[in-house]
Amino acid sequence: MDPKRELTSVDLAALVGEFGAYEGAKVDKAYLYGDDLVRLKMRDFDRGRVELLIEVGEVKRAHTVAPERVPDAPGRPPQFAMMLRNRLSGADFVGVEQFEFDRILEFVFEREDGTTRIIVELFGQGNVAVTDGEYEVIDCLETVRLKSRTVVPGSRYEFPDTRTNPLSISREAFDREMDDSDTDVVRTLATQLNLGGLYAEEICTRAGVEKALDIDEATEDDYRRLYEAIERLALDVRNGNFDPRLYLEREDGDESADDGDANAGRVVDVTPFPLEEHEEAGLTAEATDSFLSALDDYFFRLELEDDEPDPTEQRPDFEEEIAKHERIIEQQQGAIEGFEQQAEAQRENAELLYARYGLVDDILSTIQNARAQDRPWDEIEERFEEGKERGIEAAEAVVDVDGSEGTVTVEIDGERIDLVANDGVEQNADRLYTEAKRIEEKKEGALAAIEDTREDLEDAKRRRDRWEAEDAGDDGDDEGEETEDKNWLEMPSIPIRENEPWFDRFRWFHTSDGYLVIGGRNADQNEELVKKYLEPGDTVLHTQAHGGPVTVLKATDPSEASSSDIELPDSSVEEAAQFAVSYSSVWKDGRYAGDVYAVDSDQVTKTPESGEYLEKGGFAIRGDRTYYRDTAVGAAVGIQCEPYTRVIGGPPSAIEGQAEAVIELEPGRYAQADAAKRLYRRFREEFADEAFVRKIASPDRIQHFMPPGGSRIAEE
């Protein structure tokens, strides 16, 4: 028996009643995984944290999930998730309804600024449509354009045509539907009455009517018993008389488990009531307290079973697959290094043109003057040859003149550079800088490709390890095994594991307690942080000095508990305060301390008081502030090797525990770019793998994490 992967209409009818227990819960945050799984994190006054999963892909479901089973939060939220957060953050869950007897659920949320309806289609291709209180579609995962209905942003949501609801049908209508059929009883119940295959068979079994009985041969008594069985099912649904069951099927050849062992086999179904059909099929039943918890257990086990390798399947050639990915990575790394060298060569050539500006200008002016006098290219080349014989420096630098292309090749300090003869020195240098940028863009594409290949490699290794563990009967528990700490500084070759989180374009660091802190680099980013990324429970910090970044200490990182349940550690707030003062004008002015204040996120507003004006990046504060007087500046830059290889920067107390090599800074006389080069040279001295430092910790990348203004290494 194939496991159930989609909820039935009867399942949804049962779900609606149990969802009523969560009415009044407040929405904290929304997530989107891939393109078919929506997660709403809520908090209920009585039950605490509530997690709702809605999936509309190959698996179609909607139910609450135990907090420990929710997937890890994805990276940068896509537009659909941000739209949900903007509309639902702080909203109350009002309730959920099933549309007619269709596989459609309508979740309703209320906030002071309006109503939001999330309509979940658990049939066909599946869909999630978000509408306002008047059913105007705000956004949807899939657009629908059919003759019968349309679901697109900006239009009014259209439900599918109404179908027969067997749980509310009258006896007369039931008889008509049955009489209009030209097939057997069970198919009529499944299609004409919309019960679906499983419950059509269950009604026949409960009524004691032969499933394959032809409608023409069915008697009045058969109709009566079928209708009464449907009425009893409808009454149980309406009254919430649920007795949920998980059904498991013993795998072929499994003789090791007793009949009473509910875990002996794989899950194949979950239902709000015991089903006689499953009992007759010999399935093992496992009772649960509620249908929502039964669904949680069922889909959790189903996912685990889907991930298990088939023991009858021939062992794949993991070694060949791994070797293939490693070969591709080696080739991609070579291409990346090649792009780096090419881009650097183009930039160096451009700088050479400026370094020998007079010489290059002399060559180009000579050609341009000659062409203005209509002298042929051959004659121009001859004049340069004559100049070489007389020892003229400009002529000696010319290697080749190509009239067909209108170019001249020069050699400066051992480097050959092709120049466009009709352009000036600046134009030729700009062309080389542009070419370097184009090559850098190719490098970025190669970096993305190598990251995909690394993920494929790690996936192959995980599948190999899982296969071998299953084959050896190992449960994968490595507890007690000692792992040798790696000495990254002495490793001759460090593998690159790059990651670009969504917040990388801001200033950022993770506190020593693991919480994310982000700050704006300019007025535009300050504006964006307040408008888009400030959420309930976050703490906002800012310096008293003008020109500081908006600093946000995120309450929901790394924990996925409700933000209202989190009390941010003092150490994290203090580190965020030091970050706020260090990346402000305090450091730039050469001062060693400044005042910082902290407020809750709900105290921050972009709406000024009457008669006031807020410039871009500015915001207004309502209520009391907590001050951190004379907060000392402090910044460090480090190189992290696990779990990713990257440069990080922030308060020393936070960076020291997360990086393999750390250099502490203080306000000083070196310009930011010059100080970054000094740090780069120091890092190269600390790591045995200098190529690793060159690849991930260039002076530009180091500068990305340095405070504004002058700096110096603290111990110098």
XYZ file of C-alpha atoms in Angstrom:
716
model
C 0.000 0.000 0.000
C 1.417 3.374 -1.014
C 1.670 5.905 1.833
C -0.818 8.763 1.826
C 0.785 12.039 0.729
C -2.316 14.241 0.440
C -5.012 15.048 2.978
C -8.568 14.033 2.083
C -11.672 16.185 2.340
C -12.702 14.199 5.441
C -9.284 14.925 6.989
C -9.762 18.648 6.412
C -13.263 18.580 7.884
C -11.808 17.008 11.037
C -8.874 19.453 11.116
C -11.081 22.534 11.146
C -12.560 21.590 14.497
C -9.191 21.024 16.187
C -7.693 24.223 14.769
C -10.330 26.128 16.742
C -8.300 25.515 19.900
C -5.646 27.933 18.617
C -7.923 30.883 17.920
C -6.384 34.055 19.343
C -2.776 32.962 18.779
C -0.512 35.758 17.523
C 1.714 35.439 14.478
C 5.419 36.065 15.062
C 7.010 35.265 11.716
C 6.447 33.555 8.348
C 8.878 31.474 6.305
C 8.902 30.003 2.793
C 10.976 26.900 2.016
C 11.542 26.268 -1.667
C 8.364 27.067 -3.564
C 5.773 24.923 -1.801
C 6.260 24.895 2.005
C 4.988 27.764 4.189
C 5.637 27.939 7.922
C 3.851 30.286 10.322
C 5.381 30.681 13.762
C 2.746 31.766 16.314
C 2.407 32.041 20.080
C -0.664 31.007 22.028
C -1.491 32.324 25.516
C -2.178 28.831 26.886
C 0.026 26.597 24.749
C 3.055 28.794 24.107
C 4.790 28.365 20.778
C 2.653 27.087 17.895
C 4.119 26.056 14.535
C 1.861 25.710 11.487
C 3.167 24.000 8.332
C 1.396 24.278 4.978
C 2.788 22.203 2.105
C 1.331 22.186 -1.405
C 3.890 20.254 -3.459
C 4.145 16.507 -3.930
C 3.017 16.269 -0.306
C -0.120 18.292 0.456
C -0.846 18.986 4.099
C -1.699 21.655 6.687
C -1.246 20.998 10.397
C 0.606 22.071 13.522
C 4.074 20.672 14.208
C 6.069 20.122 17.381
C 8.650 22.968 17.642
C 11.574 20.531 17.686
C 10.474 19.173 14.294
C 10.304 22.417 12.335
C 12.965 22.760 9.645
C 15.812 25.194 10.234
C 15.002 28.709 9.087
C 16.109 29.286 5.483
C 18.490 32.056 4.475
C 17.384 35.365 3.085
C 13.570 35.338 2.982
C 12.051 35.577 -0.519
C 9.516 38.247 -1.460
C 6.530 35.994 -0.672
C 7.774 35.376 2.885
C 8.501 39.084 3.417
C 4.989 39.933 2.218
C 3.529 37.454 4.731
C 5.625 38.928 7.542
C 4.553 42.457 6.680
C 0.871 41.486 6.700
C 0.812 38.970 9.559
C 3.383 40.051 12.151
C 1.429 40.602 15.368
C -1.878 39.502 13.771
C -4.397 37.307 15.629
C -5.416 33.920 14.266
C -9.209 34.171 13.987
C -9.999 30.713 12.651
C -10.029 28.350 9.699
C -12.805 27.040 7.476
C -13.075 24.381 4.818
C -14.611 25.535 1.547
C -17.684 23.342 1.014
C -16.331 19.759 1.038
C -13.397 20.621 -1.181
C -9.720 20.271 -0.302
C -9.433 23.997 0.393
C -8.712 25.636 3.746
C -9.153 29.338 4.478
C -7.073 30.658 7.397
C -8.184 34.093 8.667
C -5.962 36.579 10.542
C -6.949 39.953 11.995
C -4.833 43.013 12.766
C -5.785 46.613 13.463
C -4.920 47.556 9.888
C -7.071 44.853 8.289
C -7.877 41.214 7.593
C -5.651 38.719 5.818
C -6.970 35.445 4.407
C -4.581 32.618 3.475
C -6.359 30.236 1.118
C -4.660 26.849 0.821
C -5.488 24.628 -2.165
C -4.581 21.014 -1.365
C -5.646 19.556 -4.712
C -4.162 19.403 -8.214
C -0.891 21.333 -8.429
C -1.513 22.911 -5.025
C -1.404 26.616 -4.235
C -1.323 29.204 -1.451
C -3.098 32.496 -2.141
C -2.905 35.469 0.232
C -5.860 37.853 0.025
C -7.183 40.838 1.924
C -10.515 40.898 3.731
C -12.376 41.350 0.441
C -10.634 38.381 -1.230
C -8.394 40.523 -3.452
C -5.268 38.462 -4.132
C -2.123 40.087 -2.711
C 0.185 37.305 -3.882
C 0.123 33.576 -4.579
C 2.645 30.793 -5.037
C 1.120 29.816 -8.404
C -0.934 31.931 -10.786
C -4.040 30.216 -12.183
C -5.603 31.256 -15.492
C -8.354 28.844 -16.503
C -11.689 29.281 -18.241
C -13.422 28.326 -14.996
C -11.402 30.457 -12.568
C -8.508 32.903 -12.145
C -6.057 33.352 -9.266
C -3.572 36.160 -9.946
C -2.311 39.093 -7.843
C -4.642 42.065 -8.073
C -7.724 40.023 -8.978
C -10.516 38.735 -6.752
C -9.877 35.158 -5.611
C -12.206 32.693 -7.328
C -13.079 29.427 -5.612
C -13.625 26.324 -7.770
C -17.177 25.419 -8.710
C -19.187 24.051 -5.796
C -19.383 20.256 -5.567
C -21.696 17.937 -3.651
C -21.003 17.838 0.090
C -21.766 14.306 1.284
C -21.672 15.380 4.948
C -24.646 17.697 4.520
C -26.575 16.101 1.654
C -30.282 15.374 2.104
C -31.705 11.904 1.582
C -33.579 13.035 -1.535
C -30.428 14.560 -3.084
C -28.480 11.433 -2.153
C -30.957 9.210 -3.962
C -30.835 11.440 -7.056
C -27.017 11.368 -7.190
C -27.021 7.586 -6.859
C -29.766 7.125 -9.487
C -27.924 9.345 -11.978
C -24.888 7.061 -11.896
C -24.147 4.363 -14.475
C -21.414 2.538 -12.561
C -21.067 0.532 -9.337
C -21.774 1.710 -5.784
C -18.244 2.430 -4.585
C -17.320 4.491 -7.664
C -20.539 6.454 -7.358
C -19.782 7.323 -3.742
C -16.188 8.237 -4.622
C -17.007 10.521 -7.577
C -20.663 11.613 -7.553
C -20.718 12.049 -3.758
C -17.095 13.285 -3.591
C -16.095 10.913 -0.794
C -12.914 9.777 -2.505
C -11.789 6.186 -2.884
C -10.859 5.335 0.716
C -13.968 6.704 2.408
C -16.241 5.380 -0.338
C -14.937 1.898 0.456
C -15.234 2.561 4.205
C -18.917 3.615 3.853
C -19.662 0.445 1.895
C -17.947 -1.697 4.550
C -19.742 0.048 7.440
C -23.084 -0.252 5.634
C -22.541 -3.881 4.718
C -23.095 -3.175 0.999
C -21.037 -4.898 -1.684
C -18.609 -2.368 -3.189
C -18.848 -3.736 -6.712
C -22.655 -3.817 -6.643
C -24.030 -2.224 -9.807
C -26.219 0.814 -9.131
C -29.031 -0.703 -11.202
C -29.083 -3.688 -8.818
C -28.928 -1.637 -5.582
C -32.092 -1.759 -3.468
C -33.863 0.852 -1.359
C -32.447 -0.886 1.696
C -28.906 -0.559 0.280
C -29.450 3.183 -0.213
C -30.781 3.519 3.347
C -27.809 1.752 4.932
C -25.311 3.749 2.859
C -26.961 7.036 3.743
C -27.085 6.161 7.455
C -23.371 5.293 7.394
C -22.626 8.681 5.833
C -24.819 10.415 8.429
C -22.910 8.715 11.283
C -19.608 9.850 9.750
C -20.941 13.403 9.352
C -22.195 13.430 12.950
C -18.772 12.374 14.256
C -17.119 15.169 12.266
C -19.603 17.841 13.406
C -19.404 16.787 17.076
C -15.635 16.329 17.057
C -15.908 12.646 17.999
C -12.405 11.854 16.826
C -10.346 8.805 17.687
C -7.279 9.302 15.445
C -5.187 6.433 14.156
C -1.786 6.023 12.562
C -1.731 2.971 10.312
C 1.439 1.020 9.643
C 2.173 -1.741 7.181
C 4.711 -4.415 7.975
C 7.312 -4.662 5.274
C 7.581 -7.919 3.318
C 9.726 -10.482 5.079
C 9.671 -8.682 8.445
C 9.011 -11.518 10.895
C 10.940 -9.978 13.783
C 8.148 -7.851 15.278
C 5.142 -8.980 17.262
C 1.672 -8.109 16.031
C 1.269 -5.662 18.908
C 4.372 -3.691 18.004
C 2.979 -0.452 16.582
C 6.385 0.568 15.290
C 6.830 -2.626 13.268
C 6.500 -1.303 9.736
C 6.195 1.862 7.722
C 3.422 4.425 8.064
C 0.860 4.344 5.249
C -2.110 6.369 6.501
C -3.429 8.665 9.207
C -7.153 9.119 9.843
C -9.385 10.968 12.335
C -11.314 7.726 13.065
C -10.540 3.992 13.081
C -11.310 2.532 9.656
C -12.701 -0.945 9.204
C -11.120 -1.039 5.757
C -7.624 -0.807 7.254
C -8.383 -3.350 9.948
C -9.545 -5.855 7.316
C -6.357 -5.157 5.337
C -4.286 -6.216 8.365
C -2.715 -2.817 9.000
C -1.354 -2.094 12.458
C -3.134 0.781 14.199
C -1.579 3.265 16.620
C -3.893 5.550 18.621
C -3.052 9.205 19.251
C -4.503 11.965 21.437
C -5.494 14.356 18.640
C -5.715 14.380 14.880
C -3.257 17.302 14.631
C -0.621 15.414 16.618
C -1.348 12.295 14.552
C -0.675 14.247 11.356
C 2.533 15.617 12.844
C 3.757 12.118 13.723
C 2.673 10.670 10.397
C 4.395 13.166 8.109
C 7.485 13.234 10.340
C 7.837 9.446 10.052
C 7.004 9.535 6.350
C 9.825 11.996 5.727
C 12.277 9.850 7.692
C 11.249 6.753 5.754
C 11.576 8.566 2.433
C 15.159 9.419 3.368
C 16.077 5.807 4.162
C 17.859 3.818 1.434
C 16.036 0.851 -0.049
C 17.766 -2.307 1.268
C 16.939 -4.161 -1.960
C 18.550 -1.453 -4.032
C 22.010 -2.158 -5.441
C 24.689 -0.052 -3.765
C 25.404 3.006 -5.958
C 28.984 3.726 -6.935
C 29.441 6.519 -4.417
C 33.216 6.591 -4.863
C 32.928 7.343 -8.581
C 30.293 10.024 -7.929
C 32.463 11.612 -5.215
C 35.567 11.466 -7.398
C 33.634 13.085 -10.260
C 32.532 15.998 -8.059
C 36.078 16.396 -6.714
C 37.441 16.541 -10.281
C 34.881 19.179 -11.202
C 35.734 21.213 -8.092
C 39.437 21.038 -8.951
C 38.695 22.268 -12.473
C 36.437 25.029 -11.143
C 39.075 26.130 -8.639
C 41.592 26.299 -11.454
C 39.200 28.416 -13.505
C 38.590 30.740 -10.537
C 42.322 31.185 -9.985
C 42.687 31.857 -13.700
C 39.981 34.526 -13.571
C 41.661 36.112 -10.553
C 45.007 36.232 -12.343
C 43.474 37.619 -15.538
C 41.546 40.323 -13.664
C 44.606 41.280 -11.638
C 46.713 41.438 -14.812
C 44.195 43.784 -16.459
C 44.177 46.078 -13.403
C 47.980 46.082 -13.220
C 48.196 46.958 -16.924
C 45.770 49.840 -16.395
C 47.902 51.101 -13.517
C 51.008 50.802 -15.702
C 49.418 53.105 -18.272
C 48.946 55.748 -15.606
C 52.412 55.116 -14.139
C 53.988 55.724 -17.573
C 51.385 58.250 -18.686
C 53.822 60.486 -20.599
C 55.351 57.617 -22.560
C 51.972 56.103 -23.516
C 50.523 59.501 -24.410
C 53.538 60.178 -26.649
C 52.962 56.919 -28.562
C 49.233 57.449 -28.988
C 49.621 61.125 -29.974
C 52.207 60.191 -32.614
C 49.812 57.722 -34.224
C 46.807 60.037 -33.987
C 48.701 62.991 -35.548
C 49.945 60.791 -38.359
C 46.489 59.436 -39.092
C 45.099 62.975 -39.052
C 47.535 63.678 -41.921
C 46.219 60.569 -43.747
C 49.520 58.740 -43.427
C 49.179 54.991 -43.978
C 49.696 52.492 -41.142
C 52.743 50.973 -42.858
C 54.486 54.356 -42.844
C 53.628 54.859 -39.160
C 55.159 51.484 -38.332
C 58.300 52.387 -40.332
C 58.691 55.646 -38.384
C 58.582 53.722 -35.072
C 61.277 51.350 -36.419
C 63.427 54.334 -37.336
C 62.871 55.758 -33.860
C 64.092 52.525 -32.284
C 67.355 52.794 -34.245
C 67.828 56.311 -32.880
C 67.121 55.132 -29.299
C 63.830 57.027 -28.812
C 62.147 55.568 -25.696
C 58.583 55.834 -27.026
C 59.523 54.019 -30.228
C 61.392 51.284 -28.326
C 58.228 50.570 -26.307
C 56.204 49.818 -29.464
C 56.067 46.089 -30.230
C 53.518 45.997 -33.050
C 51.243 48.302 -35.041
C 48.088 46.677 -36.478
C 46.353 48.946 -38.955
C 43.573 46.454 -39.683
C 42.464 46.605 -36.030
C 43.573 50.154 -35.342
C 45.674 49.019 -32.382
C 49.231 49.316 -31.151
C 50.936 46.859 -28.790
C 53.387 48.325 -26.304
C 55.728 46.744 -23.773
C 56.050 48.511 -20.409
C 58.082 47.037 -17.573
C 57.984 43.649 -19.270
C 54.195 43.642 -19.769
C 52.672 43.732 -23.247
C 49.500 45.827 -23.513
C 47.206 46.272 -26.528
C 45.997 49.872 -26.974
C 43.267 51.346 -29.170
C 45.230 53.916 -31.163
C 42.391 56.457 -31.529
C 41.711 56.539 -27.755
C 43.617 58.432 -25.094
C 45.458 57.026 -22.090
C 42.422 57.360 -19.793
C 40.095 55.625 -22.247
C 42.512 52.726 -22.704
C 42.939 52.395 -18.934
C 39.157 52.460 -18.400
C 38.789 49.720 -20.996
C 41.247 47.555 -19.059
C 39.469 48.232 -15.747
C 36.134 47.330 -17.399
C 37.626 44.110 -18.719
C 38.910 43.289 -15.220
C 35.400 43.839 -13.860
C 33.915 41.594 -16.556
C 36.370 38.838 -15.634
C 35.495 39.307 -11.953
C 31.830 38.745 -12.850
C 32.805 35.478 -14.542
C 34.618 34.581 -11.346
C 31.437 35.228 -9.319
C 29.544 32.856 -11.586
C 32.252 30.251 -11.138
C 32.101 30.684 -7.348
C 28.351 30.044 -7.399
C 28.903 26.969 -9.569
C 31.608 25.565 -7.292
C 29.333 26.048 -4.277
C 26.643 23.982 -6.019
C 29.214 21.287 -6.786
C 30.386 21.254 -3.165
C 26.781 20.760 -2.046
C 26.479 17.845 -4.500
C 29.733 16.408 -3.127
C 28.573 16.672 0.490
C 25.219 15.129 -0.465
C 26.998 12.170 -2.088
C 29.153 11.696 1.018
C 26.101 11.823 3.300
C 24.290 9.255 1.183
C 27.367 7.002 1.199
C 27.741 7.287 4.976
C 24.038 6.643 5.534
C 24.126 3.608 3.252
C 27.192 2.185 5.011
C 25.701 2.862 8.449
C 22.484 1.063 7.471
C 24.460 -1.813 5.977
C 26.501 -2.160 9.171
C 23.453 -1.782 11.422
C 24.944 1.396 12.875
C 22.487 3.886 14.326
C 24.839 6.724 13.502
C 25.476 7.606 17.144
C 29.043 8.794 17.292
C 28.754 9.956 20.868
C 31.843 9.108 22.832
C 34.146 9.222 19.826
C 36.813 11.820 20.235
C 37.446 14.085 17.276
C 40.828 15.626 16.842
C 40.819 19.407 16.751
C 42.180 20.742 13.511
C 45.085 23.148 13.574
C 43.921 25.374 10.756
C 46.918 27.690 10.974
C 49.336 24.870 10.160
C 47.260 23.075 7.536
C 49.062 23.204 4.150
C 45.763 23.325 2.250
C 42.450 24.589 3.670
C 39.278 23.755 1.685
C 37.157 26.767 0.743
C 33.552 26.672 2.021
C 32.003 29.985 1.109
C 28.622 31.322 2.159
C 26.948 34.650 1.440
C 24.167 35.171 3.997
C 21.361 37.625 3.214
C 22.764 40.144 5.713
C 26.272 40.209 4.221
C 25.755 43.571 2.519
C 25.129 45.175 5.936
C 27.594 45.459 8.792
C 27.097 42.343 10.909
C 28.462 39.924 13.479
C 27.216 37.143 15.727
C 27.485 37.776 19.446
C 29.356 35.394 21.736
C 25.903 33.982 22.615
C 25.108 33.355 18.937
C 22.661 36.215 18.258
C 22.810 38.133 14.984
C 23.563 41.864 15.051
C 23.206 43.932 11.870
C 23.945 47.596 11.225
C 23.491 49.975 8.325
C 26.427 51.214 6.248
C 24.634 54.355 5.099
C 21.332 56.210 5.353
C 19.666 53.958 2.763
C 20.571 50.814 4.690
C 19.504 52.393 8.000
C 16.131 53.100 6.372
C 15.889 49.539 5.065
C 16.734 47.952 8.420
C 13.969 49.835 10.225
C 11.344 49.307 7.503
C 12.022 45.708 6.435
C 14.026 43.798 9.004
C 12.979 45.161 12.396
C 10.721 42.613 14.097
C 8.944 42.190 17.451
C 11.393 41.315 20.207
C 14.437 42.895 18.527
C 16.539 45.487 20.353
C 17.629 48.672 18.554
C 20.818 50.489 19.581
C 22.227 53.826 18.464
C 24.958 56.198 19.543
C 24.327 59.641 20.921
C 26.935 60.847 18.422
C 25.681 61.802 14.968
C 26.467 59.533 12.050
C 26.156 56.149 13.703
C 24.592 53.044 12.169
C 21.159 51.745 13.086
C 22.139 48.624 15.036
C 19.624 45.790 15.441
C 20.135 42.894 17.845
C 17.891 40.149 16.411
C 15.868 38.283 19.024
C 15.047 35.297 16.820
C 18.594 34.251 16.013
C 19.807 31.614 16.649
C 16.753 30.362 18.554
C 13.551 29.682 16.704
C 11.456 30.144 19.837
C 8.935 32.953 19.904
C 10.634 36.312 20.191
C 8.469 37.147 23.178
C 9.923 34.128 24.986
C 13.532 35.285 24.576
C 15.362 37.381 27.124
C 18.434 38.696 25.363
C 21.618 38.091 27.394
C 23.317 41.180 28.840
C 26.562 40.097 27.189
C 24.953 40.209 23.749
C 23.421 43.645 24.379
C 26.780 44.956 25.596
C 28.567 43.601 22.531
C 25.914 45.174 20.292
C 26.445 48.488 22.110
C 30.201 48.301 21.526
C 29.546 47.505 17.861
C 27.229 50.541 17.564
C 29.795 52.949 19.031
C 32.797 51.454 17.192
C 31.266 51.746 13.721
C 30.134 55.335 14.283
C 31.752 58.754 14.089
C 33.209 58.113 17.558
C 35.895 55.875 16.041
C 36.296 58.107 13.010
C 36.982 61.085 15.304
C 39.730 59.138 17.086
C 37.819 58.873 20.378
C 37.923 55.751 22.534
C 34.423 55.781 24.093
C 30.915 57.094 23.532
C 27.349 56.850 24.815
C 24.882 54.331 23.367
C 21.165 53.878 24.060
C 18.937 50.839 23.536
C 15.179 50.585 22.942
C 12.694 47.853 22.058
C 11.650 47.474 18.434
C 8.102 48.708 19.121
C 9.526 52.042 20.323
C 10.987 52.792 16.895
C 8.853 54.548 14.289
C 9.300 56.271 10.959
C 6.370 58.580 11.739
C 7.577 61.963 13.108
C 5.708 64.085 15.609
C 3.606 66.907 14.203
C 5.878 69.655 12.934
C 8.971 67.401 12.891
C 10.856 66.032 9.885
C 12.845 62.809 9.601
C 15.680 62.698 7.080
C 16.500 59.498 5.191
C 17.843 56.892 7.589
C 16.387 58.720 10.585
C 13.730 57.457 12.951
C 11.797 58.582 16.009
C 11.880 56.956 19.461
C 8.838 56.724 21.720
C 9.312 55.986 25.414
C 12.263 55.487 27.744
C 15.777 54.583 26.629
C 18.383 52.415 28.348
C 21.781 54.118 28.235
C 25.228 52.544 28.108
C 27.473 55.412 29.143
C 31.125 55.636 28.086
C 30.987 52.430 26.090
C 34.538 51.634 24.980
C 35.223 51.251 21.286
C 36.627 47.921 20.230
C 36.875 46.065 16.945
C 38.586 42.948 15.690
C 38.867 41.250 12.323
C 39.292 37.497 12.085
C 39.373 34.599 9.648
C 36.833 31.868 10.307
C 37.417 28.311 9.070
C 34.309 26.511 10.354
C 31.522 26.108 9.354
C 32.460 28.494 6.534
C 35.725 30.024 5.407
C 35.314 33.788 5.518
C 36.367 37.069 7.090
C 34.341 38.207 10.094
C 34.551 41.341 12.212
C 33.033 43.012 15.256
C 33.652 43.358 19.011
C 36.766 41.399 20.098
C 34.893 39.366 22.732
C 32.590 37.988 20.013
C 35.139 37.447 17.248
C 37.783 35.706 19.370
C 35.576 32.681 19.941
C 34.544 32.314 16.295
C 37.765 32.824 14.307
C 41.043 30.916 14.036
C 43.127 34.059 13.639
C 42.090 37.398 15.149
C 43.656 40.855 14.953
C 42.375 43.547 17.297
C 42.169 47.186 16.169
C 42.043 50.602 17.780
C 41.642 54.116 16.388
C 44.881 55.121 14.678
C 46.712 56.981 11.946
C 46.420 54.520 9.047
C 43.676 55.089 6.493
C 41.166 52.259 6.256
C 42.582 50.848 3.005
C 46.183 51.002 4.274
C 45.252 49.386 7.583
C 43.431 46.595 5.691
C 46.623 45.835 3.742
C 48.592 45.602 7.013
C 46.037 43.125 8.384
C 46.186 41.131 5.163
C 49.959 40.775 5.429
C 49.686 39.760 9.088
C 47.094 37.076 8.288
C 49.328 35.672 5.530
C 52.092 35.297 8.093
C 49.816 33.410 10.500
C 48.493 30.800 8.050
C 50.698 28.173 6.440
C 48.285 28.184 3.479
C 48.925 31.683 2.123
C 46.840 30.939 -0.971
C 43.845 30.383 1.303
C 44.252 33.857 2.811
C 44.631 35.394 -0.632
C 41.420 33.757 -1.840
C 39.066 34.592 1.035
C 40.677 37.517 2.883
C 41.739 40.107 0.332
C 42.359 43.643 1.652
C 39.002 44.700 0.142
C 37.178 41.968 2.080
C 39.010 42.841 5.297
C 38.120 46.522 4.810
C 34.455 45.467 4.598
C 34.569 44.647 8.357
C 36.656 47.577 9.585
C 35.319 50.683 11.378
C 35.262 53.942 9.382
C 38.242 56.256 9.659
C 41.835 55.601 10.708
C 42.932 52.447 12.522
C 45.984 50.585 13.669
C 46.719 47.110 15.007
C 46.219 47.269 18.767
C 49.567 45.873 19.878
C 51.655 47.934 17.445
